[in-house]
mmCIF file of C-alpha atoms and ligand atoms in Angstrom:
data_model
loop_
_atom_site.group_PDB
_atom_site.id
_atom_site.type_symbol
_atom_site.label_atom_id
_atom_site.label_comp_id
_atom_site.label_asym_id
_atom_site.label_seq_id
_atom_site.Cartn_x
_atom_site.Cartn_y
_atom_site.Cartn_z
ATOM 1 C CA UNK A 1 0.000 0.000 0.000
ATOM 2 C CA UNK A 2 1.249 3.825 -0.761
ATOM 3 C CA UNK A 3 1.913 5.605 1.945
ATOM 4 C CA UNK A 4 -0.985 7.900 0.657
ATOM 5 C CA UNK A 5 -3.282 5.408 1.007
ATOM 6 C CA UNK A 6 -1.869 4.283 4.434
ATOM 7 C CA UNK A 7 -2.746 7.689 5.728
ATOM 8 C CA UNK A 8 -5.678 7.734 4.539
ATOM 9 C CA UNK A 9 -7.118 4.735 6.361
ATOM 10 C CA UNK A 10 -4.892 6.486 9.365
ATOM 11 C CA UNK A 11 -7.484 8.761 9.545
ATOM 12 C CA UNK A 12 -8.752 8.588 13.038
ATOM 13 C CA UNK A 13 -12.811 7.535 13.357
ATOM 14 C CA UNK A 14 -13.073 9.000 16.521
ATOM 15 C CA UNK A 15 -13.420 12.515 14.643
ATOM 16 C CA UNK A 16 -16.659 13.161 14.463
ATOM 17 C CA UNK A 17 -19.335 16.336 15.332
ATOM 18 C CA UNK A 18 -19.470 15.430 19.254
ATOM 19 C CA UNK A 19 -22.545 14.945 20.330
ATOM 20 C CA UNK A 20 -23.742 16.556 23.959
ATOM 21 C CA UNK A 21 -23.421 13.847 26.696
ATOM 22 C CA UNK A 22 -19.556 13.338 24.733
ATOM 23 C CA UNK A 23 -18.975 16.583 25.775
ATOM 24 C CA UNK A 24 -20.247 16.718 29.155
ATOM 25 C CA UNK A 25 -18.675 13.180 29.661
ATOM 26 C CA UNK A 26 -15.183 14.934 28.620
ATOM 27 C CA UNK A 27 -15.710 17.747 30.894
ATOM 28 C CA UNK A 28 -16.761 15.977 33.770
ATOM 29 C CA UNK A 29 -13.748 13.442 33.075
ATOM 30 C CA UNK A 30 -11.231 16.348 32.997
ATOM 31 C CA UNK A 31 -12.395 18.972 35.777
ATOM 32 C CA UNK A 32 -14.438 16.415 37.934
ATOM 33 C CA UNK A 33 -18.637 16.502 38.445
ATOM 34 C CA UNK A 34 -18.276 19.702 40.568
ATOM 35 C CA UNK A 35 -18.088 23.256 38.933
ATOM 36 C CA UNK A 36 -16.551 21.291 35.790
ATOM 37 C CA UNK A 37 -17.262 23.940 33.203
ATOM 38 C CA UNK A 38 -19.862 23.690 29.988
ATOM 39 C CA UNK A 39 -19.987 25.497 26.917
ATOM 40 C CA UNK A 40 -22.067 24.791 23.091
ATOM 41 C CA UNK A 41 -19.224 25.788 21.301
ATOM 42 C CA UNK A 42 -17.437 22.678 20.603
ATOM 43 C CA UNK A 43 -16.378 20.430 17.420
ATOM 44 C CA UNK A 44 -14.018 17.584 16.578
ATOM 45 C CA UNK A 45 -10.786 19.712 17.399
ATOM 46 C CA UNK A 46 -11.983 20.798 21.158
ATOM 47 C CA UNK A 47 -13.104 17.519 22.197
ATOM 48 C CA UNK A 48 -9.765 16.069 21.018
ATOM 49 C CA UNK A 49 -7.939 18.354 22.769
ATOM 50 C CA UNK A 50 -9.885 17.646 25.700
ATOM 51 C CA UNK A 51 -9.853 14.221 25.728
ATOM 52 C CA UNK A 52 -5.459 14.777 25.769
ATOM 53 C CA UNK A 53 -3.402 12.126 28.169
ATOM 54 C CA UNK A 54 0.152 11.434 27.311
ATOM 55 C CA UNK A 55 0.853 8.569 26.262
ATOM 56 C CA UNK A 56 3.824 6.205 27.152
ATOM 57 C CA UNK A 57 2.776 2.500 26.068
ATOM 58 C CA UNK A 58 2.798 1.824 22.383
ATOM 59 C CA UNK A 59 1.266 -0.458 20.395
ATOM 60 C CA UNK A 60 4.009 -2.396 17.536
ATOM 61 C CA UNK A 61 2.348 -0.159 14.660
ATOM 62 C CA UNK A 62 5.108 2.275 12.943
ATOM 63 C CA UNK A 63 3.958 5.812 12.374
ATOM 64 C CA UNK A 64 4.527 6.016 8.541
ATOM 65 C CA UNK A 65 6.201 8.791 6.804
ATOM 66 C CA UNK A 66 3.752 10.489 5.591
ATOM 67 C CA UNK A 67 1.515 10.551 9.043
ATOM 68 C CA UNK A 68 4.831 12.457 10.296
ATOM 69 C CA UNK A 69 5.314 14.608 7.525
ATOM 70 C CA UNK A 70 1.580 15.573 7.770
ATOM 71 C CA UNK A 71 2.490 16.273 11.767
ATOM 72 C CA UNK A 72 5.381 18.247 11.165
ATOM 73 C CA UNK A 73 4.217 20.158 8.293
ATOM 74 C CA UNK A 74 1.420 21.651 10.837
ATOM 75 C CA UNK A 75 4.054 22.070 13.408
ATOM 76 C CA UNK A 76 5.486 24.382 10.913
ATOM 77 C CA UNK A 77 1.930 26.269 10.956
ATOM 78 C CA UNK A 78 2.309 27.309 14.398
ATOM 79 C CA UNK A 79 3.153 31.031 14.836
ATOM 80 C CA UNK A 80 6.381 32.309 14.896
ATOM 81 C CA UNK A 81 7.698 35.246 17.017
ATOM 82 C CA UNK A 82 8.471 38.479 14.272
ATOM 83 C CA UNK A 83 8.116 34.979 11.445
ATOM 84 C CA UNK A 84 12.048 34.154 12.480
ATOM 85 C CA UNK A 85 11.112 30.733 12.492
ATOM 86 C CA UNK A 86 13.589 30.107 15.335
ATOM 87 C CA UNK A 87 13.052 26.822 15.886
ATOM 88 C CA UNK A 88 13.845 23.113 14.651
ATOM 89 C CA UNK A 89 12.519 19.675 14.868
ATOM 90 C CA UNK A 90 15.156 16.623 14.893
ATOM 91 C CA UNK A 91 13.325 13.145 14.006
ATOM 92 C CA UNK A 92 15.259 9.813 15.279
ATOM 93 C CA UNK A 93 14.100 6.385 14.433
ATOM 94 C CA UNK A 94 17.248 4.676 14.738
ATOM 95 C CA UNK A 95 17.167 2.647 17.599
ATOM 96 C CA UNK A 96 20.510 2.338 18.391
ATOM 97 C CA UNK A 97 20.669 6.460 18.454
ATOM 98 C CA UNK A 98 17.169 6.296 20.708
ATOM 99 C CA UNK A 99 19.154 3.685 22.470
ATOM 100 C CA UNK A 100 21.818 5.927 22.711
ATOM 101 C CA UNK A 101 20.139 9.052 23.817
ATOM 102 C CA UNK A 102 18.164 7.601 26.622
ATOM 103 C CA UNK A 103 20.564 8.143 29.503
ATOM 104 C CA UNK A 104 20.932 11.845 28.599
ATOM 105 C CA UNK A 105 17.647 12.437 28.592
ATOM 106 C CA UNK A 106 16.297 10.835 31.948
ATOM 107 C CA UNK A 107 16.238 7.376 31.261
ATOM 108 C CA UNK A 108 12.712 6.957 31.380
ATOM 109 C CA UNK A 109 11.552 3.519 30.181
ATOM 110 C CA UNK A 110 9.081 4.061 27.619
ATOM 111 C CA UNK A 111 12.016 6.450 26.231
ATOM 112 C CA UNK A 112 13.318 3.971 23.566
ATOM 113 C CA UNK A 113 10.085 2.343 23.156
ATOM 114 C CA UNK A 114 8.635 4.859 20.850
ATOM 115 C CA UNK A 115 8.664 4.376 17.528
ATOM 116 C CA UNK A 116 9.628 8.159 16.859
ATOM 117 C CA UNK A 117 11.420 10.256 19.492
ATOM 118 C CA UNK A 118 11.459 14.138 18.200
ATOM 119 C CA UNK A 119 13.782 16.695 19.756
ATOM 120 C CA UNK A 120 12.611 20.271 19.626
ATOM 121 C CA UNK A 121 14.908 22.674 19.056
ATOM 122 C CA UNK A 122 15.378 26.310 20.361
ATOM 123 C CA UNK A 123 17.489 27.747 17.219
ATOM 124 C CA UNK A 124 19.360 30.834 16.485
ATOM 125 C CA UNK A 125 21.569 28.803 14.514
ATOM 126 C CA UNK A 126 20.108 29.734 10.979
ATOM 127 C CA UNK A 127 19.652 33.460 11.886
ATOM 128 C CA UNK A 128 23.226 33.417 13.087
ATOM 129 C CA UNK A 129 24.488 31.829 10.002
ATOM 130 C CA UNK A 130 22.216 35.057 8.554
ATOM 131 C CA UNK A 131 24.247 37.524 10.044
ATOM 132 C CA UNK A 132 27.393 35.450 9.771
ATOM 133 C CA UNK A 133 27.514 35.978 6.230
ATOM 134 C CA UNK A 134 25.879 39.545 5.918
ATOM 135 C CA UNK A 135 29.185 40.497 8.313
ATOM 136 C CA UNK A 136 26.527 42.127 10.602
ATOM 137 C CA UNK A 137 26.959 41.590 14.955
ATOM 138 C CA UNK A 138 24.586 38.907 16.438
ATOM 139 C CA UNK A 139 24.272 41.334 19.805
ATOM 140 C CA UNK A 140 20.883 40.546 19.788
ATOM 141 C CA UNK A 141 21.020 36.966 19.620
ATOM 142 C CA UNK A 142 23.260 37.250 23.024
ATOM 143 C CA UNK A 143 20.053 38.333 25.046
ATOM 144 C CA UNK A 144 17.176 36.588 27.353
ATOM 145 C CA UNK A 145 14.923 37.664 24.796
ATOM 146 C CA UNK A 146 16.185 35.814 22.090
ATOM 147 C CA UNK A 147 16.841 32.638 23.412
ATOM 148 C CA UNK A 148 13.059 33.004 25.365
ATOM 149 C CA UNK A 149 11.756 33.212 21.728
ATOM 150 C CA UNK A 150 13.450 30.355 20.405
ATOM 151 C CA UNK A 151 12.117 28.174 23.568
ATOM 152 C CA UNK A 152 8.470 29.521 22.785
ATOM 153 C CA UNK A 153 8.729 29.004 19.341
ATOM 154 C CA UNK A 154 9.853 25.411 19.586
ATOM 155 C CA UNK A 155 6.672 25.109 22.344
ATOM 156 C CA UNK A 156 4.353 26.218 19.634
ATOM 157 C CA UNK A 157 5.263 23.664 16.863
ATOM 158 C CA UNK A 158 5.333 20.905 19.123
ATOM 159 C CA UNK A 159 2.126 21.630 20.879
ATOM 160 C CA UNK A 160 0.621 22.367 16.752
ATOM 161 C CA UNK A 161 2.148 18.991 16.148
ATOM 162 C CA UNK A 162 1.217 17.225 19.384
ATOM 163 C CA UNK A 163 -2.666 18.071 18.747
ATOM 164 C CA UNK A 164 -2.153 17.280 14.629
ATOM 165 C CA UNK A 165 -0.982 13.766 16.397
ATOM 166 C CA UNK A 166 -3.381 13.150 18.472
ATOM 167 C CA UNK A 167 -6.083 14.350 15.796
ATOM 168 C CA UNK A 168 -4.615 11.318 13.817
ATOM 169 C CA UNK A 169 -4.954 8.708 16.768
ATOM 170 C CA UNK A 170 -1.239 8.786 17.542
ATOM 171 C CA UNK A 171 -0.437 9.978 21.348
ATOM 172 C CA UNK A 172 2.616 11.725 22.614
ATOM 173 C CA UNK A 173 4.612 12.569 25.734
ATOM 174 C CA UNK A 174 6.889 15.578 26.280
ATOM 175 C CA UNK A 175 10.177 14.899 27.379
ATOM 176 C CA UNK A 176 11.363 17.564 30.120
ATOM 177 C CA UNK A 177 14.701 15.370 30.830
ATOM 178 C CA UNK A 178 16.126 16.445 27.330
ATOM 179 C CA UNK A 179 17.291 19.405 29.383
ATOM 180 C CA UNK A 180 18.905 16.747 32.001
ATOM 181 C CA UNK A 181 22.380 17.484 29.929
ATOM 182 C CA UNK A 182 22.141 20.038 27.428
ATOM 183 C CA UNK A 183 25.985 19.889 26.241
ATOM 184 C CA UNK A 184 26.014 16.180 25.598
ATOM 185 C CA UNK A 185 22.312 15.711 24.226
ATOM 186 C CA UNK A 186 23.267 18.646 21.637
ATOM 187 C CA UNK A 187 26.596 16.712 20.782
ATOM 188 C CA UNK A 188 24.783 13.295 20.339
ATOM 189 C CA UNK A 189 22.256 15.687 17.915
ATOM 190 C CA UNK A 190 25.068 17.340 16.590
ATOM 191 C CA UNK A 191 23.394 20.762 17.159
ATOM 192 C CA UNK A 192 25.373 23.596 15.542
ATOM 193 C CA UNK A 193 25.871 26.532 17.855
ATOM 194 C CA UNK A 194 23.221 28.796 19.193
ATOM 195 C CA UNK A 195 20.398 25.969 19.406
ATOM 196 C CA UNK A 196 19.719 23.965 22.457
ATOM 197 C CA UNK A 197 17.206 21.279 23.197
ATOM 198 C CA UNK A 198 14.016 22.620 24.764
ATOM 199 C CA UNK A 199 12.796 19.242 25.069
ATOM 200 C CA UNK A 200 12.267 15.421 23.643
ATOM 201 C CA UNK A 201 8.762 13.966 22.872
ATOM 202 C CA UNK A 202 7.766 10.534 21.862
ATOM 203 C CA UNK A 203 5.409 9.866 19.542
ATOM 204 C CA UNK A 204 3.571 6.329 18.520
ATOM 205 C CA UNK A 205 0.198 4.509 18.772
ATOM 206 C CA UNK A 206 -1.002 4.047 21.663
ATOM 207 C CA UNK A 207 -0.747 0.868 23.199
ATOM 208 C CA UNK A 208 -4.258 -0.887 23.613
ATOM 209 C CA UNK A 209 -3.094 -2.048 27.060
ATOM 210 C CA UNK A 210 -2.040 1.663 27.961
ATOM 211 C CA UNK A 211 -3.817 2.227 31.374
ATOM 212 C CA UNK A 212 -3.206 5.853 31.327
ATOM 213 C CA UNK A 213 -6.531 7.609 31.996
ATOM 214 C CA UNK A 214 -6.955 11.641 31.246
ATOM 215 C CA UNK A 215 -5.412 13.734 34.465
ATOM 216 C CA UNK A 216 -7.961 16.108 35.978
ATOM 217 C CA UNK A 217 -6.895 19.919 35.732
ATOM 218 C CA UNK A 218 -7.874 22.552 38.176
ATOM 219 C CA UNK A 219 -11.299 24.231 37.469
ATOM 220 C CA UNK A 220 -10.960 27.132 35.062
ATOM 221 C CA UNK A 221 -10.995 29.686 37.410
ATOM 222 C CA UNK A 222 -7.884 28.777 38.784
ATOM 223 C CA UNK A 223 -5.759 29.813 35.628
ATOM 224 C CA UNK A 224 -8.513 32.167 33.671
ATOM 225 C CA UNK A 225 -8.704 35.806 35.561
ATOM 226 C CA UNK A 226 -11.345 38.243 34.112
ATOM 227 C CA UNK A 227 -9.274 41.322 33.175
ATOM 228 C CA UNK A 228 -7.066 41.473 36.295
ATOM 229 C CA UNK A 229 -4.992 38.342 38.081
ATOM 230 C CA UNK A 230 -7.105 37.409 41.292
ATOM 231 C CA UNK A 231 -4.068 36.297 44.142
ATOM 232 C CA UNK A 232 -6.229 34.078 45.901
ATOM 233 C CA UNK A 233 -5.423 30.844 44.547
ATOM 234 C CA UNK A 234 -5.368 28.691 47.848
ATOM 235 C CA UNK A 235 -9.333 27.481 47.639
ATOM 236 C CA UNK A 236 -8.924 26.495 43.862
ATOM 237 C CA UNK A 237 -5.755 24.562 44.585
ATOM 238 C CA UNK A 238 -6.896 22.856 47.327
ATOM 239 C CA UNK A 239 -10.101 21.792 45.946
ATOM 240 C CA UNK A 240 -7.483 20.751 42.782
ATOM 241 C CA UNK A 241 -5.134 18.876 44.763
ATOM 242 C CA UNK A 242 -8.330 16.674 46.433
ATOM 243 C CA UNK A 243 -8.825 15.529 42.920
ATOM 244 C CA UNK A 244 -5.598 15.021 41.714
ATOM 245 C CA UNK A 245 -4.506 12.699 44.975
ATOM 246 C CA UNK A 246 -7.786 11.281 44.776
ATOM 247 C CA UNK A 247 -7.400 10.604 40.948
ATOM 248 C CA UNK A 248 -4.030 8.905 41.743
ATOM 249 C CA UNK A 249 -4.873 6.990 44.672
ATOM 250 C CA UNK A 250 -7.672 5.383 42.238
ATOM 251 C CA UNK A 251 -4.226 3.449 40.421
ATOM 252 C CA UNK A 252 -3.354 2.521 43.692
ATOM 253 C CA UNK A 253 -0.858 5.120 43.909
ATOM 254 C CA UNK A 254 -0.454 7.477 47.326
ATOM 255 C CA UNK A 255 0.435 11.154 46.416
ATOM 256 C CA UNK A 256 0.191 14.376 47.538
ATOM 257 C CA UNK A 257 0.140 17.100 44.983
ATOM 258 C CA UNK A 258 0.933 20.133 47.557
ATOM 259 C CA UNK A 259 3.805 18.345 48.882
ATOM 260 C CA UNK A 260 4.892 17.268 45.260
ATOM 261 C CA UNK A 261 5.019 21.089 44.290
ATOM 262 C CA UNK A 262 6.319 22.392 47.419
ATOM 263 C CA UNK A 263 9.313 19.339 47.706
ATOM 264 C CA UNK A 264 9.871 20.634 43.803
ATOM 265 C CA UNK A 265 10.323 24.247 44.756
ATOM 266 C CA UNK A 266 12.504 23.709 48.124
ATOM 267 C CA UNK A 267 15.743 22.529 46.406
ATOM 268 C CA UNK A 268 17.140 21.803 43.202
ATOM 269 C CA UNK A 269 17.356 17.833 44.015
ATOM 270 C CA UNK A 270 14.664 17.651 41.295
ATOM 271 C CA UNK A 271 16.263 19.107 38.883
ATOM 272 C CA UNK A 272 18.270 16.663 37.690
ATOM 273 C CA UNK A 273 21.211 18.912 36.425
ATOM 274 C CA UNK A 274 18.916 21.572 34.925
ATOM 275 C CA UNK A 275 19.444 23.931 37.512
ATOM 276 C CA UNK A 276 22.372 24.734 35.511
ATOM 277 C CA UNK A 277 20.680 25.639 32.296
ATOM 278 C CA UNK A 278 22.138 28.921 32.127
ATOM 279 C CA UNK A 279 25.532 28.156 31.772
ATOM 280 C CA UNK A 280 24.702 25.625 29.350
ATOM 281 C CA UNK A 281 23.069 27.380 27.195
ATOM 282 C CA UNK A 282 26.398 30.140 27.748
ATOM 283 C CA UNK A 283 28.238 26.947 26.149
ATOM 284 C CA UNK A 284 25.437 26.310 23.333
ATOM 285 C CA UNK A 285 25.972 29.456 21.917
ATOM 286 C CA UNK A 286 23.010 31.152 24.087
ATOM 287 C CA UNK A 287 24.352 33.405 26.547
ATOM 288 C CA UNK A 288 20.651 34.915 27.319
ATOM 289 C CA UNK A 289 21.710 38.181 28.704
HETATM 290 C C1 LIG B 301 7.568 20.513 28.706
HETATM 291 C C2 LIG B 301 7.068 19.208 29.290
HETATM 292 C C3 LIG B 301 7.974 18.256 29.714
HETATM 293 C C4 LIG B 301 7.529 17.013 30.177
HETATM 294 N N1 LIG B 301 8.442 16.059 30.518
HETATM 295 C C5 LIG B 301 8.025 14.812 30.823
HETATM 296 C C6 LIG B 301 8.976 13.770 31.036
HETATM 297 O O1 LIG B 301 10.198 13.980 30.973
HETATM 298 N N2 LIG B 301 8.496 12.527 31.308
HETATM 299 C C7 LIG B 301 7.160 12.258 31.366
HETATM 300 O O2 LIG B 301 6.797 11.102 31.591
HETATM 301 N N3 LIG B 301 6.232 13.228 31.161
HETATM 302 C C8 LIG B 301 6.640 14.487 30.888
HETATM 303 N N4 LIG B 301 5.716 15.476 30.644
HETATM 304 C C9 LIG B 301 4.290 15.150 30.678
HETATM 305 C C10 LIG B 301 3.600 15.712 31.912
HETATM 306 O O3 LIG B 301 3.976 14.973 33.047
HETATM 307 C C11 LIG B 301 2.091 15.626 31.669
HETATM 308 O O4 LIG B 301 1.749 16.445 30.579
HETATM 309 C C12 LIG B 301 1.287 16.062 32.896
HETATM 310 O O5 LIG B 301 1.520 15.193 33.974
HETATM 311 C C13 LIG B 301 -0.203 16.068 32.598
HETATM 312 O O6 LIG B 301 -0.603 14.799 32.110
HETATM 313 P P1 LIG B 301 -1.307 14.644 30.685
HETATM 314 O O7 LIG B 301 -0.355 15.158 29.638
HETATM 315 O O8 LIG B 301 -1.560 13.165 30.535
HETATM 316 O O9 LIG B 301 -2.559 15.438 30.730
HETATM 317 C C14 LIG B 301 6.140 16.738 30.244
HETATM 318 C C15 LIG B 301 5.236 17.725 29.846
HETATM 319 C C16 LIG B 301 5.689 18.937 29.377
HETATM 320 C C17 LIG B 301 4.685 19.969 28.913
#
C-alpha cells in the first residue's frame, strides 16, 4: 500500500461532530462533576484536545512517513515570534541512536520504546548563520529575549504537532529530561551553535493495554482571571489537589500534589542537572543576557 493510502485509512474515526453527553462526559472526566465547566461551542478539534493524556505505552504499529510529515508540516503552521522561524525539529528512528540518547535524557523507560522520538529545538543557529555571512553583529542573539523566543517558538510547533498527532490517533509525551544534559544531548544531535534542546517527545500509537486515563486539571478559574490576576489561589488549589490525589490513589498510587510542588520548589534535588541551564546554554551558543 502507498503511503498515501496508508494515511488515509490512518485517519482517526473518533473525529466526528461530538454529540452533547460526549462533551459533558469529557468535561466531567477532565475537571471532575463539581463546577466542571460547559460550553455549546465545541467540534471535533476541542473535544480532542480535551480528551489529551500522554501517552507512554505503544502499540508495535510504525507511524509512517507520511503521518509524520503531515504532523510536522502543521508544526510548521504554528506562529512564529516576528516569522524568524527560530526553531527546529530533529526526528530519530534509529534505535541504536534512541538507544543511545536515553541516559541523557532521563532514562525513562518508555524512552526507547517509541517508535519516533522528536527533539525540539530552540534555534538561532540559521539566523546566526544570517548575520554570519551579511558580516553584521549577532548582539541581539546574546540576550534573554532571544533565546526566550526560540524556547516559545519550539513550544508552539510541538504543541501544533502534538494536537495534529493526536487528531490522527497517535499519542505523545513531552520529554522535560532532554534538558537533564544540554551539552552532551546537543553533541549526540550534533546541534550547531546557538540551538539547544528545549525538550524530547515521543510519539507512537497508543498501546491498547495503555492504562493511562486523562489527568484532571484545576477548574478554570484557577488559571482564567477576568481582566485582572485574582491572588487568591489557595481554595482552587486545594479543591485541585483533592482531585488530583484522589485521581491517583484510584491506580493505587499514594500522592500528595501540595507536597509534590512544594518538595519541587525547596531545592534543586529535582532538577536533575537543569538547575544549571544557564551556563549551558552560555556553552550552546546562548548566553541569554
Ligand atoms: C515541557 C514538558 C515536559 C515534560 N516532561 C516529561 C517527562 O520527561 N516525562 C514524562 O513522563 N512526562 C513528561 N511530561 C508530561 C507531563 O507529566 C504531563 O503532561 C502532565 O503530567 C499532565 O498529564 P497529561 O499530559 O496526561 O494530561 C512533560 C510535559 C511537558 C509539557
Amino acid at each position: 500500500m502507498s503511503e498515501a493510502a496508508d494515511a488515509t485509512t490512518s485517519q482517526n474515526p473518533d473525529l466526528h461532530q461530538p454529540t452533547r453527553d460526549e462533551l459533558v462526559e469529557a468535561l466531567r472526566v477532565r475537571f471532575g462533576g463539581d463546577g466542571a465547566p460547559t460550553f455549546d461551542a465545541v467540534n471535533p478539534t476541542i473535544l480532542r484536545q480535551l480528551q489529551h493524556r500522554s501517552v507512554r505505552r505503544f502499540s508495535d504499529r510504525d507511524v509512517t512517513d507520511d503521518e509524520l510529515r503531515a504532523i510536522l508540516t502543521a508544526a510548521q503552521a504554528a506562529s512564529t515570534s516576528s516569522n524568524q522561524h527560530s526553531w527546529s525539529v530533529i526526528v530519530v528512528r534509529d534505535q541504536a541512536r534512541k538507544e543511545q540518547l536515553k541516559p541523557l535524557i532521563g532514562n525513562q523507560p518508555f524512552i526507547d520504546k517509541a517508535p519516533v522520538l522528536l527533539f525540539w529545538i530552540a534555534d538561532l543557529h540559521r539566523s546566526a548563520a544570517l548575520a554570519e555571512r551579511a558580516e553584521q553583529p549577532f548582539v541581539g542573539g546574546a540576550l534573554l529575549e532571544a533565546t526566550l523566543v526560540a524556547f516559545i517558538d519550539a513550544a508552539l510547533a510541538a504543541q501544533n504537532a502534538a494536537v495534529a498527532a493526536e487528531s490522527l490517533g497517535l499519542g505523545i509525551t513531552y520529554i522535560g529530561g532532554a534538558r537533564n544534559h544540554p551539552e552532551e544531548t546537543a553533541a549526540a544531535l550534533a546541534l550547531p551553535s546557538h540551538a539547544a534542546v528545549a525538550f524530547g517527545m515521543t510519539l507512537g500509537w497508543p498501546s491498547p493495554t495503555d492504562r493511562a486515563k486523562i489527568r484532571p486539571r484545576p477548574l478554570p478559574e484557577v488559571v482564567v482571571h477576568q481582566e485582572q490576576y485574582d491572588a487568591d489561589v489557595l481554595p482552587g488549589l486545594d479543591a485541585y489537589a483533592e482531585r488530583i490525589n484522589g485521581f491517583f490513589a484510584d491506580y493505587g498510587r499514594e500522592f500528595d500534589w501540595e507536597s509534590y510542588i512544594t518538595e519541587h520548589f525547596a531545592d534543586y534535588a529535582d532538577f536533575y542537572g537543569r538547575e544549571r541551564l544557564r551556563d549551558a546554554l552560555r556553552n550552546l551558543g546562548l548566553p541569554s543576557n
